[in-house]
PDB file of C-alpha atoms in Angstrom:
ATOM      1  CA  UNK J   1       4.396 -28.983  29.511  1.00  0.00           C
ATOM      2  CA  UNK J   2       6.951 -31.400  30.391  1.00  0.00           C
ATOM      3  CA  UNK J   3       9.970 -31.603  28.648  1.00  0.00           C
ATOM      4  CA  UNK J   4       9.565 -28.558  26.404  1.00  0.00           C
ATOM      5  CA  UNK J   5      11.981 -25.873  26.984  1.00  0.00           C
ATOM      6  CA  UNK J   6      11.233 -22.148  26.472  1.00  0.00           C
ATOM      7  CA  UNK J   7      13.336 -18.998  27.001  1.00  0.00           C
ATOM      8  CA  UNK J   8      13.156 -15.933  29.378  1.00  0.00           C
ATOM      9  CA  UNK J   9      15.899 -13.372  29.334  1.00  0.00           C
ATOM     10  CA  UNK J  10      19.463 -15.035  28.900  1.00  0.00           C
ATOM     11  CA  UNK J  11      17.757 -18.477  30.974  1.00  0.00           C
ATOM     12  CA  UNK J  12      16.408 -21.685  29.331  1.00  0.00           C
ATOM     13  CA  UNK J  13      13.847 -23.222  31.728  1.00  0.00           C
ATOM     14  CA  UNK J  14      12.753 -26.836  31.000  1.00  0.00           C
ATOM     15  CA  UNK J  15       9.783 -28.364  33.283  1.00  0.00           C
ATOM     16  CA  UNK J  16      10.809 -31.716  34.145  1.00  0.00           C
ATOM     17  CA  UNK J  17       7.943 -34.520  35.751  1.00  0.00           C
ATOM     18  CA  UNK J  18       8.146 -34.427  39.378  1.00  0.00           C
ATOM     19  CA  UNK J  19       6.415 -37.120  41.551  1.00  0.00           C
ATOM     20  CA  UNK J  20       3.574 -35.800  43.430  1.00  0.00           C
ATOM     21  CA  UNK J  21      -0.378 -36.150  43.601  1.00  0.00           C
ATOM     22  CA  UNK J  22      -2.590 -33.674  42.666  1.00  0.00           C
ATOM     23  CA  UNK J  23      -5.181 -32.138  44.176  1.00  0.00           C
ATOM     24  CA  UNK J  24      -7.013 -31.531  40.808  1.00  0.00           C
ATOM     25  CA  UNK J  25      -7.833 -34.253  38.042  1.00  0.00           C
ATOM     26  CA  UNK J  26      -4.972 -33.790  35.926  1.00  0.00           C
ATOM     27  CA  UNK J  27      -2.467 -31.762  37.674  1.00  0.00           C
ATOM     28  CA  UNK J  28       0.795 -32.653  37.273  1.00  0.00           C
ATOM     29  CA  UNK J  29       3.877 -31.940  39.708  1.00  0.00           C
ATOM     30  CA  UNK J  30       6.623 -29.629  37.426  1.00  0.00           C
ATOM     31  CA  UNK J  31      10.207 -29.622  38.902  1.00  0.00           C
ATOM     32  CA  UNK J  32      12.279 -26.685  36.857  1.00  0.00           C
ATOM     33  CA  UNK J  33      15.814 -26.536  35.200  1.00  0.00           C
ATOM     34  CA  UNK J  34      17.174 -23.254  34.590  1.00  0.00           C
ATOM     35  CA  UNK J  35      20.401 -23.117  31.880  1.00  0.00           C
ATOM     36  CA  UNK J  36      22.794 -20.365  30.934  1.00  0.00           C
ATOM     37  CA  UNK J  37      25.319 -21.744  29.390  1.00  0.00           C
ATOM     38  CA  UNK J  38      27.647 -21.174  32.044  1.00  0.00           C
ATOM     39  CA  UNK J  39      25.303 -22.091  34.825  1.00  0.00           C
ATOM     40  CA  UNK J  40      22.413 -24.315  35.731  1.00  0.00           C
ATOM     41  CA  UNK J  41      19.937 -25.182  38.686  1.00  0.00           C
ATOM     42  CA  UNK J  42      17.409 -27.683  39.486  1.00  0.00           C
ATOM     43  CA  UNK J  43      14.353 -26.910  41.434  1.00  0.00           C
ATOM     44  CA  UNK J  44      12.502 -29.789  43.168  1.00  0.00           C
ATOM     45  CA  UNK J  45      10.584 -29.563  45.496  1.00  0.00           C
ATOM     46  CA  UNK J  46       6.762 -31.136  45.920  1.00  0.00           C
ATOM     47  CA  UNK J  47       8.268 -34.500  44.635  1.00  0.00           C
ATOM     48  CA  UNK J  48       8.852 -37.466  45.803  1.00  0.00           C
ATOM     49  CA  UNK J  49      11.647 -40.347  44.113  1.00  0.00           C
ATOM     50  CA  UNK J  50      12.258 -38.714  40.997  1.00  0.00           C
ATOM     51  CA  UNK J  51      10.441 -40.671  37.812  1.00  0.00           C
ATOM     52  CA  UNK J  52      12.811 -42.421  35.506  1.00  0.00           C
ATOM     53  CA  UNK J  53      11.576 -39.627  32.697  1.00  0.00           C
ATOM     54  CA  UNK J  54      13.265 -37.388  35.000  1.00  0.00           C
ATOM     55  CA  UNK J  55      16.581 -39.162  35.712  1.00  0.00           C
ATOM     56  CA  UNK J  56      17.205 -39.466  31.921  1.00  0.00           C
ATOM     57  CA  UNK J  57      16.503 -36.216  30.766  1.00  0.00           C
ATOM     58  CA  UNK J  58      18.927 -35.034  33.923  1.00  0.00           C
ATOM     59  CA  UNK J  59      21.823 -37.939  32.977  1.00  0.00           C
ATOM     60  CA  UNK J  60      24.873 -36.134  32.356  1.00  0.00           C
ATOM     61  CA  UNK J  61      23.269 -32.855  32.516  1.00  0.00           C
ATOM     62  CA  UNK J  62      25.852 -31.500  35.436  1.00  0.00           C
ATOM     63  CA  UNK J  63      24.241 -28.923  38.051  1.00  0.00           C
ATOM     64  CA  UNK J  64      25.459 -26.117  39.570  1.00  0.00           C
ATOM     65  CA  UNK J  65      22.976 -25.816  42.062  1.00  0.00           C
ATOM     66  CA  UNK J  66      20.529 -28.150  43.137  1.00  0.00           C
ATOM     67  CA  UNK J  67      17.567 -26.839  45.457  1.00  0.00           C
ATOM     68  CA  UNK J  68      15.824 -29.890  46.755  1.00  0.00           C
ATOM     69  CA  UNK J  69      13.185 -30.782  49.015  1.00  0.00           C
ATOM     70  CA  UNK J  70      13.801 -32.821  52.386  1.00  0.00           C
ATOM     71  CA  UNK J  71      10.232 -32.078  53.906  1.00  0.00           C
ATOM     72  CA  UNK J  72       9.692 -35.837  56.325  1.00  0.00           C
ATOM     73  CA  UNK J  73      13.542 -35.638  57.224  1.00  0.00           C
ATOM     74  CA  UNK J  74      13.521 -38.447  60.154  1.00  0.00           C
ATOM     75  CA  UNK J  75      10.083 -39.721  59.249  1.00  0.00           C
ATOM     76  CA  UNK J  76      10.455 -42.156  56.652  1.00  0.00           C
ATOM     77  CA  UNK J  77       7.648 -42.340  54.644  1.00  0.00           C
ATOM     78  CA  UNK J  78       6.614 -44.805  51.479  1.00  0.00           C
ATOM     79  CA  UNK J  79       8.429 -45.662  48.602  1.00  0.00           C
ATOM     80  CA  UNK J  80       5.807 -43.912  46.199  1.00  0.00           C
ATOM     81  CA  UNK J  81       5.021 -40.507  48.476  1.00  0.00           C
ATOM     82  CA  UNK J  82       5.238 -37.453  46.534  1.00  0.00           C
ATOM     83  CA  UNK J  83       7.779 -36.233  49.503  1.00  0.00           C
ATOM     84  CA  UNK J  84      11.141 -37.173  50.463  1.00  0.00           C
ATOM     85  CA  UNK J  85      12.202 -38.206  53.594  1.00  0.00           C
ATOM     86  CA  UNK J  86      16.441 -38.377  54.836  1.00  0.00           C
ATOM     87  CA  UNK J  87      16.508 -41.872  53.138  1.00  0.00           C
ATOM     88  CA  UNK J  88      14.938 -41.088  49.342  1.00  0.00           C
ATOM     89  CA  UNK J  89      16.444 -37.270  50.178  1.00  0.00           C
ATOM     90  CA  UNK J  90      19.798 -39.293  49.816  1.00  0.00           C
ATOM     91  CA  UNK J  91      18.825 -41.945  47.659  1.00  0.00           C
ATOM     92  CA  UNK J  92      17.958 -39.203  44.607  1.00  0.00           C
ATOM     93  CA  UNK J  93      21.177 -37.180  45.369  1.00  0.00           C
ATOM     94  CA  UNK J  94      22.924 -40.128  45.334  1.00  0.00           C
ATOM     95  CA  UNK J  95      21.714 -41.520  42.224  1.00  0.00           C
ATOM     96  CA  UNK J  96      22.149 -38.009  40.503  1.00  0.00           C
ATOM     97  CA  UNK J  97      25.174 -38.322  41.569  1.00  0.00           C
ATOM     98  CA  UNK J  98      25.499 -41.812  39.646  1.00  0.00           C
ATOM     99  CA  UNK J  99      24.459 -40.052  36.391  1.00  0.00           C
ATOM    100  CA  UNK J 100      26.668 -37.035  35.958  1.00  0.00           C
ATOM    101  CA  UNK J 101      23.784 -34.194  37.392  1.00  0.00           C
ATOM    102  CA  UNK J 102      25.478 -33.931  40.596  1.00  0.00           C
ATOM    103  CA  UNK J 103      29.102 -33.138  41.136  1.00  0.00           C
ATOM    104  CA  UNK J 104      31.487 -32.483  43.638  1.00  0.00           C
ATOM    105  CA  UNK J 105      31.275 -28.936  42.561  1.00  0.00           C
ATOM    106  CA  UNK J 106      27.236 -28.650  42.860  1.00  0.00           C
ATOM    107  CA  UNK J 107      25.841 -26.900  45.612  1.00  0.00           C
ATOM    108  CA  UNK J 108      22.567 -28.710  47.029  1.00  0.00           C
ATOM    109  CA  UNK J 109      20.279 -26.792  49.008  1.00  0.00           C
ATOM    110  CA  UNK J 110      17.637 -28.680  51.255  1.00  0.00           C
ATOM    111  CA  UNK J 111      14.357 -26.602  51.839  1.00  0.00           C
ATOM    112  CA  UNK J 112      10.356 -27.306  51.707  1.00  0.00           C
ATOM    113  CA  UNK J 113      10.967 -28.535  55.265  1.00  0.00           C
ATOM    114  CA  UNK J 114       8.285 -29.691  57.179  1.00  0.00           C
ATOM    115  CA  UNK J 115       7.866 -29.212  61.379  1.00  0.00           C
ATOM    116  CA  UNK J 116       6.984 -33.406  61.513  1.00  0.00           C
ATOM    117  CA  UNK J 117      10.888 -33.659  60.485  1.00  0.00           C
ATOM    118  CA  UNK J 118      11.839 -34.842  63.813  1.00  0.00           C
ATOM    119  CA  UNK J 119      15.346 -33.325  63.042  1.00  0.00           C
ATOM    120  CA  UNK J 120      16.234 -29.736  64.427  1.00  0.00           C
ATOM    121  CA  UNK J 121      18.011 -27.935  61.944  1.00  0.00           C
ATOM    122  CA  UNK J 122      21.562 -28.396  63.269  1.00  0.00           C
ATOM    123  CA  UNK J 123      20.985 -32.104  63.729  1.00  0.00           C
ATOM    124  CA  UNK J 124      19.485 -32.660  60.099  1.00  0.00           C
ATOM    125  CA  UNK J 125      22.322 -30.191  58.222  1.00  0.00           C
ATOM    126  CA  UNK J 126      25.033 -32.382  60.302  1.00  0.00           C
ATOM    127  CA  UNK J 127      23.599 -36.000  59.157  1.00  0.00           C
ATOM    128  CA  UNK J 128      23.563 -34.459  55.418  1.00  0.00           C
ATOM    129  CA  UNK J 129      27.133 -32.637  55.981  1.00  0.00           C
ATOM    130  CA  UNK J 130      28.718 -35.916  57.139  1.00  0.00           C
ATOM    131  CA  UNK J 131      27.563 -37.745  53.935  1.00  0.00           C
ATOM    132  CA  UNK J 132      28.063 -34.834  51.152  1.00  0.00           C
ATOM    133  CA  UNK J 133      30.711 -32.453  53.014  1.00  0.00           C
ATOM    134  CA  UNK J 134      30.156 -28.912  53.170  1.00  0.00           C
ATOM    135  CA  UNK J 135      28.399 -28.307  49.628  1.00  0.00           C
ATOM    136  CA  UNK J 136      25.015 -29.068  50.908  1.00  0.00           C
ATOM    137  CA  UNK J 137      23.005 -26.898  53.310  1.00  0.00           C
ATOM    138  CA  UNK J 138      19.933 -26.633  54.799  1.00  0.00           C
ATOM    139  CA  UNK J 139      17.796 -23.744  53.159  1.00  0.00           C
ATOM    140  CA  UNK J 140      16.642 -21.033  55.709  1.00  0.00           C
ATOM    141  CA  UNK J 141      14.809 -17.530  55.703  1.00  0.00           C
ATOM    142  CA  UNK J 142      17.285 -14.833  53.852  1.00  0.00           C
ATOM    143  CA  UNK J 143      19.710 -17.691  52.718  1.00  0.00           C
ATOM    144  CA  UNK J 144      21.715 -16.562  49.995  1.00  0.00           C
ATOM    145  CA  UNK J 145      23.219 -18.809  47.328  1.00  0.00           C
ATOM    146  CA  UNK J 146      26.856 -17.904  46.206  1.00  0.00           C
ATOM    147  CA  UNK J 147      27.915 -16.196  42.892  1.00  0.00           C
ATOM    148  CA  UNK J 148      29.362 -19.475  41.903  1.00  0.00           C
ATOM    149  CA  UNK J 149      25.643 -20.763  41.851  1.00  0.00           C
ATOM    150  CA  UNK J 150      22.649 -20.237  39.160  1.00  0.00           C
ATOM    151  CA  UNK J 151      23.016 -16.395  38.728  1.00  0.00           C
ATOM    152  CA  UNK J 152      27.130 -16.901  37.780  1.00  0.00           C
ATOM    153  CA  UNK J 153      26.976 -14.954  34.321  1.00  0.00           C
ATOM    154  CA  UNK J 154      23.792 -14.225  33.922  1.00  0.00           C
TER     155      UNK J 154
END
């Protein structure tokens, strides 16, 4: 359920809303945050702008990682899609950002990308690199994140 954190090993998980429809009566999109204590990641992807029950339970929550979707890149789609194109892609970090989640110390990872992108992957990691600098990367087959990311301490 949303908003109700559990344990599993040394991690605290807490599903968070995501924005997304379902394909079943009822479904609900789940984005996750995993906690350590020393560490902490977001995972987000099948959402679109992220609901304000979302945002607040995130405010001042900082990341250390924060794996994202980007799937419609260069095709912008509506405001209330349960995707993100490069505009609400930058719009969300932006406003997590605003609120304390993101830092200049989070690493964002981009993945869930879709071939209707129009971006090649150089092209799309450059337009993101100019804006955030070198802490946020496209996600690709065999990526790994660095120690200073969710598994730090664990």
């Amino acid at each position: 359920k949303p908003f109700e954190t559990f344990e599993t090993g040394a991690w605290r998980v807490t599903p968070v809303r995501g924005n997304h429809d379902s394909f079943f009566n009822g479904e609900r999109s789940l984005l996750y945050l995993f906690e350590n204590g020393q560490s902490s990641l977001l995972y987000a992807t099948d959402t679109g702008r992220f609901v304000p029950q979302t945002l607040d339970y995130l405010k001042n929550k900082p990341l250390s990682t924060l794996i994202i979707e980007g799937s419609f890149g260069a095709t912008i789609l509506p405001k209330d899609a349960g995707h993100l194109d490069i505009e609400s892609l930058c719009e969300t970090i932006d406003l997590l950002e605003q609120q304390g989640t993101v830092t200049p110390q989070t690493g964002i990872y981009i993945t869930h990308i879709a071939h209707w992108s129009k971006y090649g992957f150089d092209e799309f990691q450059d337009i993101l690199q100019r804006r955030y600098g070198k802490r946020i990367w496209l996600a690709y087959d065999g990526l790994r994140i660095p120690p200073k990311g969710p598994l730090a301490g664990a």
